[in-house]
Amino acid sequence: MSQRIEKGCVNEQLFLRPQQYYKQVRQAFGAVLDSLGMDENKKILVPAYIGWSAREGSGVFDPIRERGIQPVFYHMNRNLEIDKDDCIAKIVDSGAKVLLVIHYFGFVDSAAKEIISVAKEKGMVVIEDAAHGLYTDKIGGACGRDGDYTLYSLHKMLPLSDGGILVSNGKPLPEINATVSYDIEGYDFKAISNIRVRNYRVIADALNKTAIKGVTLLRSELEDGIVPQTLPVVINGSDRDLIYAKMNDLGWGIVSLYHTMIEELKTSDFEDELWLSKHITNLPVHQDLDISLINEMVNDFARVVKECTIR
């Protein structure tokens, strides 16, 4: 009689998620685009919230621009949520071959699963940009598994100077000549995730208790499985750029991610996305953060916001 149940697991392919390391996550993205034959004759559907900086360029958009691929932008609202109707309409009608979904700050859009499903039914290849979502995937299990490929950034989530990972959920990985590797197995991802979630909740609670005028949390709830990269807030009525400068002068390492949009998005067609880019800033929640300093940081933030009120 043939063996009905093996004494141990033997299927080497079951639940396997093959991966490749790259020096930069943009290189991983570019390798996927090349393997899919994406060029100036092809279209890619991307969110209309993509930043640029003089120092780093645009990590996610540079590979698209360099290859001459035609971007089709789907709208995001002022809460950085996908305009589901707009996105689905463009999945159906745009002729795009690839859909890019970005998990901003480690959060997962409530419409992402449905949008990815519709795109796959249409025959599109789906790439999840989880540059901020390493722990949301690896520990939370809340992203990274619905798309065909997933991208992670190592240096944004671990004390490394560079590094990116490309994961396949069934599609072939690109053929590459040179390989790199990173020793990350020694890091306790679960402990790091717990600390990031704790820090987020403590800071969010302090912000809510302080009730800073004109400051709202972009994500008021931290749902199960979400492990944040930072804590994003929206600032109304105060000079965001001046707040950023003053807080960093005080030694509080806040960042303003996506503070400048790529040129393709600097038009009146993207009013909400541009508005958000000028009003958002991000407080740190990373594993190095000393929890005893949170109240002092929030108090300084409240004072600086008041000092920077636009009159």
Coordinates of C-alpha atoms in Angstrom, one line a residue, residues 32-164:
V32 CA 11.4 42.1 -12.5
L33 CA 10.4 44.7 -15.1
D34 CA 13.1 43.4 -17.4
S35 CA 12.1 39.8 -16.9
L36 CA 8.5 40.7 -17.8
G37 CA 9.7 42.4 -21.0
M38 CA 8.5 45.8 -19.9
D39 CA 9.7 48.6 -22.3
E40 CA 8.5 51.8 -23.9
N41 CA 5.7 49.8 -25.6
K42 CA 4.2 48.6 -22.3
K43 CA 2.2 50.3 -19.6
I44 CA 2.4 49.9 -15.8
L45 CA -0.4 50.9 -13.4
V46 CA 1.1 52.8 -10.4
P47 CA -0.3 54.8 -7.5
A48 CA -0.3 58.6 -7.9
Y49 CA 1.8 59.1 -4.7
I50 CA 5.4 58.7 -5.5
G51 CA 8.2 60.8 -4.1
W52 CA 11.5 62.1 -5.2
S53 CA 14.5 63.5 -3.4
A54 CA 17.7 65.1 -4.6
R55 CA 19.8 62.6 -2.7
E56 CA 18.1 59.4 -3.5
G57 CA 16.0 60.1 -6.6
S58 CA 12.8 58.1 -6.8
G59 CA 13.5 54.5 -5.8
V60 CA 10.3 53.1 -7.2
F61 CA 9.8 55.3 -10.2
D62 CA 13.4 55.5 -11.5
P63 CA 13.4 52.0 -13.0
I64 CA 10.1 52.8 -14.8
R65 CA 11.5 56.1 -16.2
E66 CA 14.8 54.5 -17.2
R67 CA 13.1 51.9 -19.3
G68 CA 10.7 54.3 -20.9
I69 CA 7.7 52.3 -19.6
Q70 CA 4.4 54.2 -19.8
P71 CA 3.0 54.9 -16.3
V72 CA -0.7 55.0 -15.8
F73 CA -1.5 56.6 -12.4
Y74 CA -4.4 55.6 -10.2
H75 CA -5.6 58.1 -7.6
M76 CA -5.1 58.2 -3.9
N77 CA -7.2 60.3 -1.6
R78 CA -6.0 62.7 1.1
N79 CA -5.9 59.9 3.6
L80 CA -3.5 58.0 1.3
E81 CA -6.2 55.4 0.5
I82 CA -6.6 53.9 -3.0
D83 CA -9.4 55.3 -5.0
K84 CA -10.8 51.8 -5.7
D85 CA -13.2 52.8 -8.5
D86 CA -10.5 54.7 -10.3
C87 CA -8.0 51.9 -9.9
I88 CA -10.3 49.2 -11.1
A89 CA -11.5 51.2 -14.1
K90 CA -7.9 51.6 -15.1
I91 CA -7.2 47.9 -14.6
V92 CA -10.0 47.2 -17.0
D93 CA -9.4 49.9 -19.6
S94 CA -5.8 51.1 -19.5
G95 CA -4.1 48.2 -21.2
A96 CA -1.5 48.1 -18.5
K97 CA 0.3 44.8 -18.1
V98 CA 1.6 45.3 -14.6
L99 CA 0.0 46.6 -11.4
L100 CA 2.2 48.1 -8.6
V101 CA 0.7 48.3 -5.1
I102 CA 2.6 50.2 -2.5
H103 CA 2.2 49.4 1.2
Y104 CA 3.0 52.9 2.5
F105 CA 4.7 53.0 5.9
G106 CA 4.0 49.3 6.4
F107 CA 0.2 49.6 6.3
V108 CA -2.1 47.7 3.9
D109 CA -4.9 49.5 2.1
S110 CA -8.3 48.1 2.7
A111 CA -8.9 47.9 -1.0
A112 CA -5.6 46.2 -1.9
K113 CA -6.8 42.6 -1.8
E114 CA -9.8 43.3 -4.1
I115 CA -7.8 45.3 -6.5
I116 CA -5.1 42.7 -6.8
S117 CA -7.8 40.0 -7.4
V118 CA -9.3 42.1 -10.2
A119 CA -5.9 42.7 -11.7
K120 CA -5.0 39.0 -11.7
E121 CA -8.4 38.1 -13.3
K122 CA -7.5 40.6 -16.0
G123 CA -4.2 38.8 -16.6
M124 CA -1.9 41.4 -15.1
V125 CA 1.2 40.7 -13.1
V126 CA 1.0 42.3 -9.6
I127 CA 4.0 43.6 -7.8
E128 CA 3.7 44.5 -4.1
D129 CA 6.1 47.2 -2.9
A130 CA 6.6 46.3 0.7
A131 CA 9.8 48.4 1.1
H132 CA 8.2 49.6 4.4
G133 CA 6.4 46.3 5.1
L134 CA 9.1 43.7 5.8
Y135 CA 7.6 42.9 9.2
T136 CA 4.0 43.4 8.1
D137 CA 4.7 40.5 5.8
K138 CA 7.2 38.3 7.6
I139 CA 5.6 38.6 11.1
G140 CA 2.2 40.0 10.6
G141 CA 1.3 38.1 7.4
A142 CA -0.8 41.0 6.3
C143 CA 0.8 41.7 3.0
G144 CA 3.2 40.3 0.4
R145 CA 1.3 37.1 -0.5
D146 CA -1.5 38.3 -2.9
G147 CA 0.8 39.7 -5.6
D148 CA 3.1 37.7 -7.9
Y149 CA 6.2 39.4 -6.6
T150 CA 7.0 41.3 -3.4
L151 CA 9.8 43.8 -2.8
Y152 CA 11.4 44.6 0.6
S153 CA 14.0 47.2 1.6
L154 CA 16.5 46.1 4.3
H155 CA 18.2 49.3 5.1
K156 CA 14.8 51.0 5.9
M157 CA 13.9 48.4 8.5
L158 CA 17.3 47.1 9.8
P159 CA 20.6 48.8 10.8
L160 CA 22.1 48.2 7.3
S161 CA 23.5 50.6 4.8
D162 CA 21.7 49.1 1.8
G163 CA 20.0 45.9 0.7
G164 CA 16.8 44.8 -1.0

